[in-house]
Short mmCIF file of C-alpha atoms in Angstrom, two decimals:
data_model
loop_
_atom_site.label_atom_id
_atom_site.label_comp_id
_atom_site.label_asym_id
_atom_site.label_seq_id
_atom_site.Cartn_x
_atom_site.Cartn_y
_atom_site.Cartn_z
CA UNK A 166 0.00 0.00 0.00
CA UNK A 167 1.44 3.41 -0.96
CA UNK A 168 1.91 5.78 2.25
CA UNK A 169 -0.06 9.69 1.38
CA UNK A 170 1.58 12.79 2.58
CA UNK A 171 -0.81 15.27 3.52
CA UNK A 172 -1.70 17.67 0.50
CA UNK A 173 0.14 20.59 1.78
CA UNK A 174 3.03 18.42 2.68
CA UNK A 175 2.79 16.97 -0.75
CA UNK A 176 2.33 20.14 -2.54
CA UNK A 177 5.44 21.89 -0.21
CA UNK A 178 8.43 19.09 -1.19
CA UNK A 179 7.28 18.08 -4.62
CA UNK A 180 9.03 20.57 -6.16
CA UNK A 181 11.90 20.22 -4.13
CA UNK A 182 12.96 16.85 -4.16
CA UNK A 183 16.91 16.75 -5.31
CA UNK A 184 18.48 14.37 -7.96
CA UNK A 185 20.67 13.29 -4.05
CA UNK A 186 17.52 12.47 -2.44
CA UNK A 187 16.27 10.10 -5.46
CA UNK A 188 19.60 8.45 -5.15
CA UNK A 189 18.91 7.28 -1.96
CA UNK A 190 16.20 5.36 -3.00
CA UNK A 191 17.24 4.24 -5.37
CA UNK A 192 20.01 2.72 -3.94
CA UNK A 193 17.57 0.58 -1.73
CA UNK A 194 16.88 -1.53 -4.81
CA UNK A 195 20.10 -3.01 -5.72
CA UNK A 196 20.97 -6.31 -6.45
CA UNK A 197 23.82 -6.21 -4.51
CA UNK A 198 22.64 -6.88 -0.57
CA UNK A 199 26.20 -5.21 0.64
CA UNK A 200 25.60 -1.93 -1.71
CA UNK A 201 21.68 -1.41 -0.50
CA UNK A 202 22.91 -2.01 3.28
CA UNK A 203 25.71 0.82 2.67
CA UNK A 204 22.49 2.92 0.98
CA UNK A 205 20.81 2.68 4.17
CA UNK A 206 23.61 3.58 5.72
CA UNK A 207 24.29 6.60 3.91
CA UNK A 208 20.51 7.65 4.16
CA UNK A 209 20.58 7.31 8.06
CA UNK A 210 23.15 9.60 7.99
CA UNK A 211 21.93 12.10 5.47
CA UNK A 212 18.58 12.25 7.18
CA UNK A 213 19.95 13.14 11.17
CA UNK A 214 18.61 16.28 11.76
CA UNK A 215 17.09 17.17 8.57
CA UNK A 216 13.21 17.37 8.42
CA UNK A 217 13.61 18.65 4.64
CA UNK A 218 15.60 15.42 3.84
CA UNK A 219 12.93 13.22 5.76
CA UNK A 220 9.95 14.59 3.53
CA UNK A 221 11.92 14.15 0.42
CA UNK A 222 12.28 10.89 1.08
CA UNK A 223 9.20 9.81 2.28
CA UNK A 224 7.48 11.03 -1.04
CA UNK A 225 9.89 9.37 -2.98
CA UNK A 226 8.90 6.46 -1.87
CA UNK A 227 11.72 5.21 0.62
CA UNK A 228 9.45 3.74 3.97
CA UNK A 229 7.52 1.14 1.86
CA UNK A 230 11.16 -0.18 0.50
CA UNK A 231 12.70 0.18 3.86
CA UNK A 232 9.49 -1.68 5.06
CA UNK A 233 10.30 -4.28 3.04
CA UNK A 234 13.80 -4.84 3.63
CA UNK A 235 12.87 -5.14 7.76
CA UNK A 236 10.68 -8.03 6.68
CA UNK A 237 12.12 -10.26 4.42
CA UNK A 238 13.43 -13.11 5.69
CA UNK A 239 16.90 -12.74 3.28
CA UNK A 240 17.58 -9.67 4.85
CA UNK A 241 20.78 -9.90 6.80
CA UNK A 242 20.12 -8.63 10.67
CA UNK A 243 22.47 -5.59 10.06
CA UNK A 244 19.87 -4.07 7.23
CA UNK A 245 16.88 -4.88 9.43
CA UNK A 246 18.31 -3.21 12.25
CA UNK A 247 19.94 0.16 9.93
CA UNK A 248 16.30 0.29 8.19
CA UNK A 249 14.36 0.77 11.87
CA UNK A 250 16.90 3.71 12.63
CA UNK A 251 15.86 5.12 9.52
CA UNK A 252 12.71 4.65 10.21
CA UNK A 253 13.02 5.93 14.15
CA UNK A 254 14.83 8.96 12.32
CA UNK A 255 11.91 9.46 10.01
CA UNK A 256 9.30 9.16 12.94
CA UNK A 257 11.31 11.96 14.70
CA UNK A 258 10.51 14.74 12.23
CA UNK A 259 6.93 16.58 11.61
CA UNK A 260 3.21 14.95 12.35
CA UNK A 261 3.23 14.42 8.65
CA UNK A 262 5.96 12.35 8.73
CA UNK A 263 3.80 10.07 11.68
CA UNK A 264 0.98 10.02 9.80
CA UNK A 265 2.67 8.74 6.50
CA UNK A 266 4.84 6.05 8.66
CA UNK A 267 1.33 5.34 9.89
CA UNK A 268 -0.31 4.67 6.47
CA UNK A 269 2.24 2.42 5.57
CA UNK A 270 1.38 -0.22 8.44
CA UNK A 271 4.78 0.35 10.39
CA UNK A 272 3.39 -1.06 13.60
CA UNK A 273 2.97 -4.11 12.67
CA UNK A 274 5.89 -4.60 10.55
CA UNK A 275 7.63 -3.28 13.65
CA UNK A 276 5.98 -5.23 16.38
CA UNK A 277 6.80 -8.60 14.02
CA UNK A 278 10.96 -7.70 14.57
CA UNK A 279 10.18 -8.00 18.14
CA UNK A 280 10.20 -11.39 17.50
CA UNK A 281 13.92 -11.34 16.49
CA UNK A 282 16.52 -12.80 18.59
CA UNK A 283 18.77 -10.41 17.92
CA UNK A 284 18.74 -7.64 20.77
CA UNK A 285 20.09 -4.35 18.92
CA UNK A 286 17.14 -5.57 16.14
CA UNK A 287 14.63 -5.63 18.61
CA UNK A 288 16.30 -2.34 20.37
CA UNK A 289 15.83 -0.33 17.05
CA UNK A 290 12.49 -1.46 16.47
CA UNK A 291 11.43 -0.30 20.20
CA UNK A 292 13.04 2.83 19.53
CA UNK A 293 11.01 3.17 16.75
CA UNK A 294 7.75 2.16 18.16
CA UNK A 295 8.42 4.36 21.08
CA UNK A 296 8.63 7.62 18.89
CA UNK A 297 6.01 6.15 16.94
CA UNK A 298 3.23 5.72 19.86
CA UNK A 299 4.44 9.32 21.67
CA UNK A 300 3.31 10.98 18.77
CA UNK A 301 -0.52 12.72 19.26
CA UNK A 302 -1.28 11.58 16.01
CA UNK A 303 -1.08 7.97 16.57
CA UNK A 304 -3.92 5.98 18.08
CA UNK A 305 -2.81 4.32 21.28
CA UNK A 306 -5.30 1.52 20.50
CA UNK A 307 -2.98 0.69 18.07
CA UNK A 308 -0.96 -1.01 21.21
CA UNK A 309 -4.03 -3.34 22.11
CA UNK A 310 -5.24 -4.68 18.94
CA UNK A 311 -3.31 -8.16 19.02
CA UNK A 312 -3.65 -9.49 22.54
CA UNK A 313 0.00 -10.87 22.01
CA UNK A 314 1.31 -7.70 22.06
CA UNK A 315 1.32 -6.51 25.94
CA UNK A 316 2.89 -9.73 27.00
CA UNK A 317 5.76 -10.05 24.29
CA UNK A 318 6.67 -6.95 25.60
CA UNK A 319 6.57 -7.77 29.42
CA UNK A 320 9.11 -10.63 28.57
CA UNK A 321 11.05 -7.88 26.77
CA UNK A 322 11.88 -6.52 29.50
CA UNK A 323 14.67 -8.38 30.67
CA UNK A 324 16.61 -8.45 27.69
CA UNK A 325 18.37 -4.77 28.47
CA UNK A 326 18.27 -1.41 30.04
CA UNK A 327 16.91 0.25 27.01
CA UNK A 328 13.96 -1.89 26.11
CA UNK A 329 12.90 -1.48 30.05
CA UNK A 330 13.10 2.33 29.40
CA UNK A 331 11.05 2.61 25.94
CA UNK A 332 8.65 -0.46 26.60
CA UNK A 333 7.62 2.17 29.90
CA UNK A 334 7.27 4.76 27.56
CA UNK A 335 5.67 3.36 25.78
CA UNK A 336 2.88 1.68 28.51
CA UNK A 337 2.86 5.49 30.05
CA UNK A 338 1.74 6.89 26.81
CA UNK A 339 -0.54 4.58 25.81
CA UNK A 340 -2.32 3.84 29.24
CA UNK A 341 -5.35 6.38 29.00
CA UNK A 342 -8.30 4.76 30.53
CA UNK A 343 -9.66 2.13 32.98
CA UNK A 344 -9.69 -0.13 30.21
CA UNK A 345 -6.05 0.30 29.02
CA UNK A 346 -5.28 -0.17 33.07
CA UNK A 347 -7.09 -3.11 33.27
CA UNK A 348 -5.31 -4.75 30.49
CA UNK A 349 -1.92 -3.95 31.00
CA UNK A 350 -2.60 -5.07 35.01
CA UNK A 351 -3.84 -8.29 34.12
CA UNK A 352 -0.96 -9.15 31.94
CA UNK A 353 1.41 -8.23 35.36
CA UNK A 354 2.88 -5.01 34.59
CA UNK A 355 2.80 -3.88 38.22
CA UNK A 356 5.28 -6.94 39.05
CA UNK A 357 6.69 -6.62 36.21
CA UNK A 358 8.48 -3.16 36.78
CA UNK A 359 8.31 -2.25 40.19
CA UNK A 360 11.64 -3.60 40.12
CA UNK A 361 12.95 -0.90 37.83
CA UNK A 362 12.27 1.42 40.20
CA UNK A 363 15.72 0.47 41.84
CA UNK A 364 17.44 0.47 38.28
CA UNK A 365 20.88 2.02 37.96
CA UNK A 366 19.46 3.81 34.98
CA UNK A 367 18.13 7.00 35.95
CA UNK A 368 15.52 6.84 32.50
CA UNK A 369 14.31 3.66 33.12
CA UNK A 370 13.50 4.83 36.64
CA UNK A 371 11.96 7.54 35.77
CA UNK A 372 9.40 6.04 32.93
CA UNK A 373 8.60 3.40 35.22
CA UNK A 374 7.53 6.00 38.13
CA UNK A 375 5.51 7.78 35.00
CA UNK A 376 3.99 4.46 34.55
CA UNK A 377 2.48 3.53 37.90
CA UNK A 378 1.17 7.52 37.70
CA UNK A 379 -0.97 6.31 34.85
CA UNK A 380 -1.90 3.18 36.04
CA UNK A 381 -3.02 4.27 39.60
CA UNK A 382 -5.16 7.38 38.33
CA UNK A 383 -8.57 6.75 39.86
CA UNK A 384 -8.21 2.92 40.04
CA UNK A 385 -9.01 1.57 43.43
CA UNK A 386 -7.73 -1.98 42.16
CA UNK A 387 -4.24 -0.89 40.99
CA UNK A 388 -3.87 1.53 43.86
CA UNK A 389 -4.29 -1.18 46.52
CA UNK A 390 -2.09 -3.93 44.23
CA UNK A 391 0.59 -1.17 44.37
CA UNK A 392 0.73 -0.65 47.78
CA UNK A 393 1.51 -3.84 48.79
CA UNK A 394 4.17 -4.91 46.16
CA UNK A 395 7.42 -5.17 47.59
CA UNK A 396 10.51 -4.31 46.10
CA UNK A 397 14.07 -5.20 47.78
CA UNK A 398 12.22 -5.46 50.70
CA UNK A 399 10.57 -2.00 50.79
CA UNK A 400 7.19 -0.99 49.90
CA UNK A 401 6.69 0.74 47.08
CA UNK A 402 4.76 3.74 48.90
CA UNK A 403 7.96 3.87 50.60
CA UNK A 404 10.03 3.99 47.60
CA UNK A 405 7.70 6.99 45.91
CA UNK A 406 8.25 9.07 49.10
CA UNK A 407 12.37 8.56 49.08
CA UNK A 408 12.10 9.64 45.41
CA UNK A 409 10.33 12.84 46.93
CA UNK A 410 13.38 13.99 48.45
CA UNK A 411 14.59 17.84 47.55
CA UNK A 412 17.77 16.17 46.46
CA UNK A 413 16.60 14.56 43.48
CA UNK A 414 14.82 15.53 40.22
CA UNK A 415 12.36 18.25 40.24
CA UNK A 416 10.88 15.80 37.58
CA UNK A 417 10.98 12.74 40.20
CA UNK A 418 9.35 14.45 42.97
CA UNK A 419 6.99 15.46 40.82
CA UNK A 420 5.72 12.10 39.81
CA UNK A 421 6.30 10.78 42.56
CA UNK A 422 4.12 12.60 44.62
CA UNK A 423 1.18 12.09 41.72
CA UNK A 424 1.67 8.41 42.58
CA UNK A 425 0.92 9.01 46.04
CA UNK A 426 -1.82 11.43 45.66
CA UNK A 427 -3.70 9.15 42.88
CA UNK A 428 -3.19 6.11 45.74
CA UNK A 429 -4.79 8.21 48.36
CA UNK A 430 -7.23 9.07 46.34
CA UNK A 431 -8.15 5.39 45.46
CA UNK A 432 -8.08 4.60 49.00
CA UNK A 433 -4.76 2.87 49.57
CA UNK A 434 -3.58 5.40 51.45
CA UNK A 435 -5.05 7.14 53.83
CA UNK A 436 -5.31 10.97 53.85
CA UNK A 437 -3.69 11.35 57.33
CA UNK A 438 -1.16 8.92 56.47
CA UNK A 439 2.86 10.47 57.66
CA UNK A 440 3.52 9.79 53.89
CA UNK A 441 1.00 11.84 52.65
CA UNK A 442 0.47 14.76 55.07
CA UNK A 443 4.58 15.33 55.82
CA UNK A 444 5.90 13.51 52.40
CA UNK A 445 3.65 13.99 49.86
CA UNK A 446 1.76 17.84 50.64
CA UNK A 447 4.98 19.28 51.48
CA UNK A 448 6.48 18.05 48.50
CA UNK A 449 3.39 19.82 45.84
CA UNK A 450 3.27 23.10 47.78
CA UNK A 451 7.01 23.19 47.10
CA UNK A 452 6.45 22.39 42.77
CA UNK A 453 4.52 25.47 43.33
CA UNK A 454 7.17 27.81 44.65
CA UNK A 455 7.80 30.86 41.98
CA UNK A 456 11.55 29.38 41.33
CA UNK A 457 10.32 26.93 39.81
CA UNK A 458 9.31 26.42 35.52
CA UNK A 459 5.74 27.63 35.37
CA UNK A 460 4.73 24.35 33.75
CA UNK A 461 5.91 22.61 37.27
CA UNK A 462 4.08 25.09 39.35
CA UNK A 463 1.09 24.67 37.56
CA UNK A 464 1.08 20.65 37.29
CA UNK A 465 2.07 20.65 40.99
CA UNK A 466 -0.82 22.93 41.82
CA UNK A 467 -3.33 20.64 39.78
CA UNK A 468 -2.22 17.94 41.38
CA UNK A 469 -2.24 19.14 45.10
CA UNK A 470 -5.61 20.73 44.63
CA UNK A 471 -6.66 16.86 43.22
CA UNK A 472 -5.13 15.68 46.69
CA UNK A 473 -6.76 17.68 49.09
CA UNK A 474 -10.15 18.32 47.17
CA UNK A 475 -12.30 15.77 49.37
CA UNK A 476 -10.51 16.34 52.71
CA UNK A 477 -11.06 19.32 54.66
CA UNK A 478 -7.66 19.04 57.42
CA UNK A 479 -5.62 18.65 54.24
CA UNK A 480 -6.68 21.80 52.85
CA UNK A 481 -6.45 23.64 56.12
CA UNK A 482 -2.75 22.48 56.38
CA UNK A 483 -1.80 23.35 52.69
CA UNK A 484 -3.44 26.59 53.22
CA UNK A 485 -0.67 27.48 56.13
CA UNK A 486 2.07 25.96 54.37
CA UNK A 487 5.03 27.56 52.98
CA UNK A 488 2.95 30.53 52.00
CA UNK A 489 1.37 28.84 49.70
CA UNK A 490 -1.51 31.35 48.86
CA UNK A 491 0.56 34.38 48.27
CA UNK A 492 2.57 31.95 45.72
CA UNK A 493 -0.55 30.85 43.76
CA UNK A 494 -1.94 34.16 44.01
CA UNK A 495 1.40 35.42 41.83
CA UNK A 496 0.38 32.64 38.74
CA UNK A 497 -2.18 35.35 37.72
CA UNK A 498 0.52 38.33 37.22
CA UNK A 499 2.77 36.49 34.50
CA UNK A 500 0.99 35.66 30.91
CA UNK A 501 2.99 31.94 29.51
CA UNK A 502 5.32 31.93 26.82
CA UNK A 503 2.64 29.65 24.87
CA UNK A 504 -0.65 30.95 23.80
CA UNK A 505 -3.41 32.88 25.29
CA UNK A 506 -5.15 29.03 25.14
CA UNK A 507 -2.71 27.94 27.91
CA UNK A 508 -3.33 31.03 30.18
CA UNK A 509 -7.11 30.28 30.58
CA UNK A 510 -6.03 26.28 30.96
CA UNK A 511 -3.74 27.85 33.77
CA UNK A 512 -6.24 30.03 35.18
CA UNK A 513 -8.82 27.32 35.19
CA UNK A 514 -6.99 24.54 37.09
CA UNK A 515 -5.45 27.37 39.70
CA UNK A 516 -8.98 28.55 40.40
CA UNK A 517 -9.45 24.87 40.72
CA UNK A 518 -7.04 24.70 43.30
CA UNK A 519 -8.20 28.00 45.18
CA UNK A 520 -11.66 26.81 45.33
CA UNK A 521 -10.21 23.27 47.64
CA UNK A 522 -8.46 25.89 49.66
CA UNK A 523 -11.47 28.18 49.96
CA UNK A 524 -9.67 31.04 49.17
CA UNK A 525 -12.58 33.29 47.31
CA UNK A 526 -14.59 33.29 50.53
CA UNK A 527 -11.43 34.18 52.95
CA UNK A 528 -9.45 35.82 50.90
CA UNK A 529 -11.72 37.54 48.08
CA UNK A 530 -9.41 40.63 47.50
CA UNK A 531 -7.23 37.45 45.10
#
């Protein structure tokens, strides 16, 4: 099936595609296995960095051959393994690009190299899939369509540091419902990477703590699961509140303290709880301090008025912490960098927040 550009995209590059850029394709259909690997190659290189390059070669036809040359079975592993760089490469430049990669089936043909034996094969294919399924233009359902899917990838896990951190990525991105929970828990993900969250590898910590975010949003059954695993003898509540330490990531203490909101919200934690009153609250009201990146302060401000919105001592105590009202009340004075769109976002989940803290009836004049 031939992959479509978008019209504009199509109208844009047409006229632009070099004599260099038909040479690479061209290349790909050689007799000679040695001179179409070294075309690869060559086109891996020439497309690094180079969105221009990537949509010249995408209309000239390159993903279907490179497609093609992953599957067959004469392929030497080397050329499977160049061709889903090019392809990662590819899947790293516009929306367009997605959407073409998309029309030309490369999930499945990249999900099928998973099946390889050989690990930098099935590395470069995860890599791939991993830019692939991060992209808002591809369907997550994508993911869940052949049931042997989630569990290939579970026993993927073990095979290196890498495929733990992109197989996370990818659950984390593609876990947006109760539905997409359920399935992933039932096929053991909890087990399956609550031991990562000891990994040496800071990345593969930190997109498993991103996945347990997603996976204990509003779900009672996950929540409870997850505070019971254990993990080198510790809990993993315990865990997500040593991660909350000033000392480490602003990024890790952020997600970490969305894991143990979203648990006491489920009811696995109670709201009076050590970890969650002197770990956890302390931790939010400090994401919203003004030194911080306004995209912090605001997702740690969404996320502490989501832990104290049904509990009236919690919002008396974040309301007398760390000056925490005269801090949100400064969000209103600076417009984003962004769009007028993501001040009234802002705006709405602050007022959000000021509403759990009461703050238009006691303090009006804000």
């Amino acid at each position: 099936m031939a992959c479509v550009l978008e019209p504009p995209l199509r109208m844009s590059v047409l006229s632009e595609v070099t004599a260099s850029s038909r040479h690479y394709v061209d290349r790909l259909f050689d007799p000679d296995p040695q001179k179409v690997l070294q075309g690869v190659i060559d086109m891996k290189n020439a497309v690094i960095g180079n969105n221009k390059q990537k949509a010249n070669l995408i209309v000239l036809g390159a993903v279907p051959r490179l497609l093609y040359l992953l599957q067959q079975e004469t392929s030497s592993t080397e050329l499977k393994t160049e061709c889903a760089v090019v392809l990662g490469s590819l899947s790293m430049g516009t929306e367009n690009n997605v959407k073409s990669l998309l029309d030309c089936h490369i999930i499945p043909a990249l999900l099928q190299g998973l099946l390889s034996s050989d690990l930098r094969f099935i590395e470069a294919c995860l890599r791939c899939l991993r830019t692939v399924f991060t992209s808002p233009v591809t369907p997550v359902e994508l993911l869940y369509t052949d049931a042997s899917v989630i569990p290939h990838l579970m026993l993927l896990l073990s095979r290196s540091v890498y495929a733990q951190e992109y197989i996370c990525q990818i659950f984390a991105h593609c876990c947006k419902g109760p539905d997409h929970q359920t399935i992933l828990f039932n096929h053991g993900v909890v087990q399956n990477i609550a031991h990562l969250l000891t990994s040496v590898s800071y990345k593969v910590r930190m997109q498993a703590l991103k996945c347990f975010s997603v996976l204990a949003f509003d779900n009672p059954q996950v929540s409870m699961t997850l505070a019971n695993v254990l993990v080198d003898g510790e809990l993993l509540p315990q865990i997500f509140v040593k991660m909350l330490q000033r000392d480490k990531p602003i990024e890790m203490q952020l997600t970490a303290a969305k894991c143990l909101t979203y648990m006491c919200r489920a009811g696995s934690i109670r709201t009076d709880d050590n970890c969650i009153v002197l770990k956890t609250l302390p931790c939010l009201v400090r994401m919203c301090s003004k030194e911080r990146l306004l995209e912090v302060r605001v997702e740690g401000a969404e996320t502490l008025a989501y832990l104290i919105e049904p509990d009236v001592e919690l919002q008396r105590i974040a309301s007398i912490t760390d000056h925490l009202i005269s801090m949100l009340a400064d969000y209103f004075k600076y417009p984003s960098s962004v769009s007028a769109i993501t001040d009234i976002k802002r705006v709405c989940k602050l007022y959000h927040l000021f509403v759990s803290l009461n703050i238009p009836k006691y303090y009006p004049q804000i």
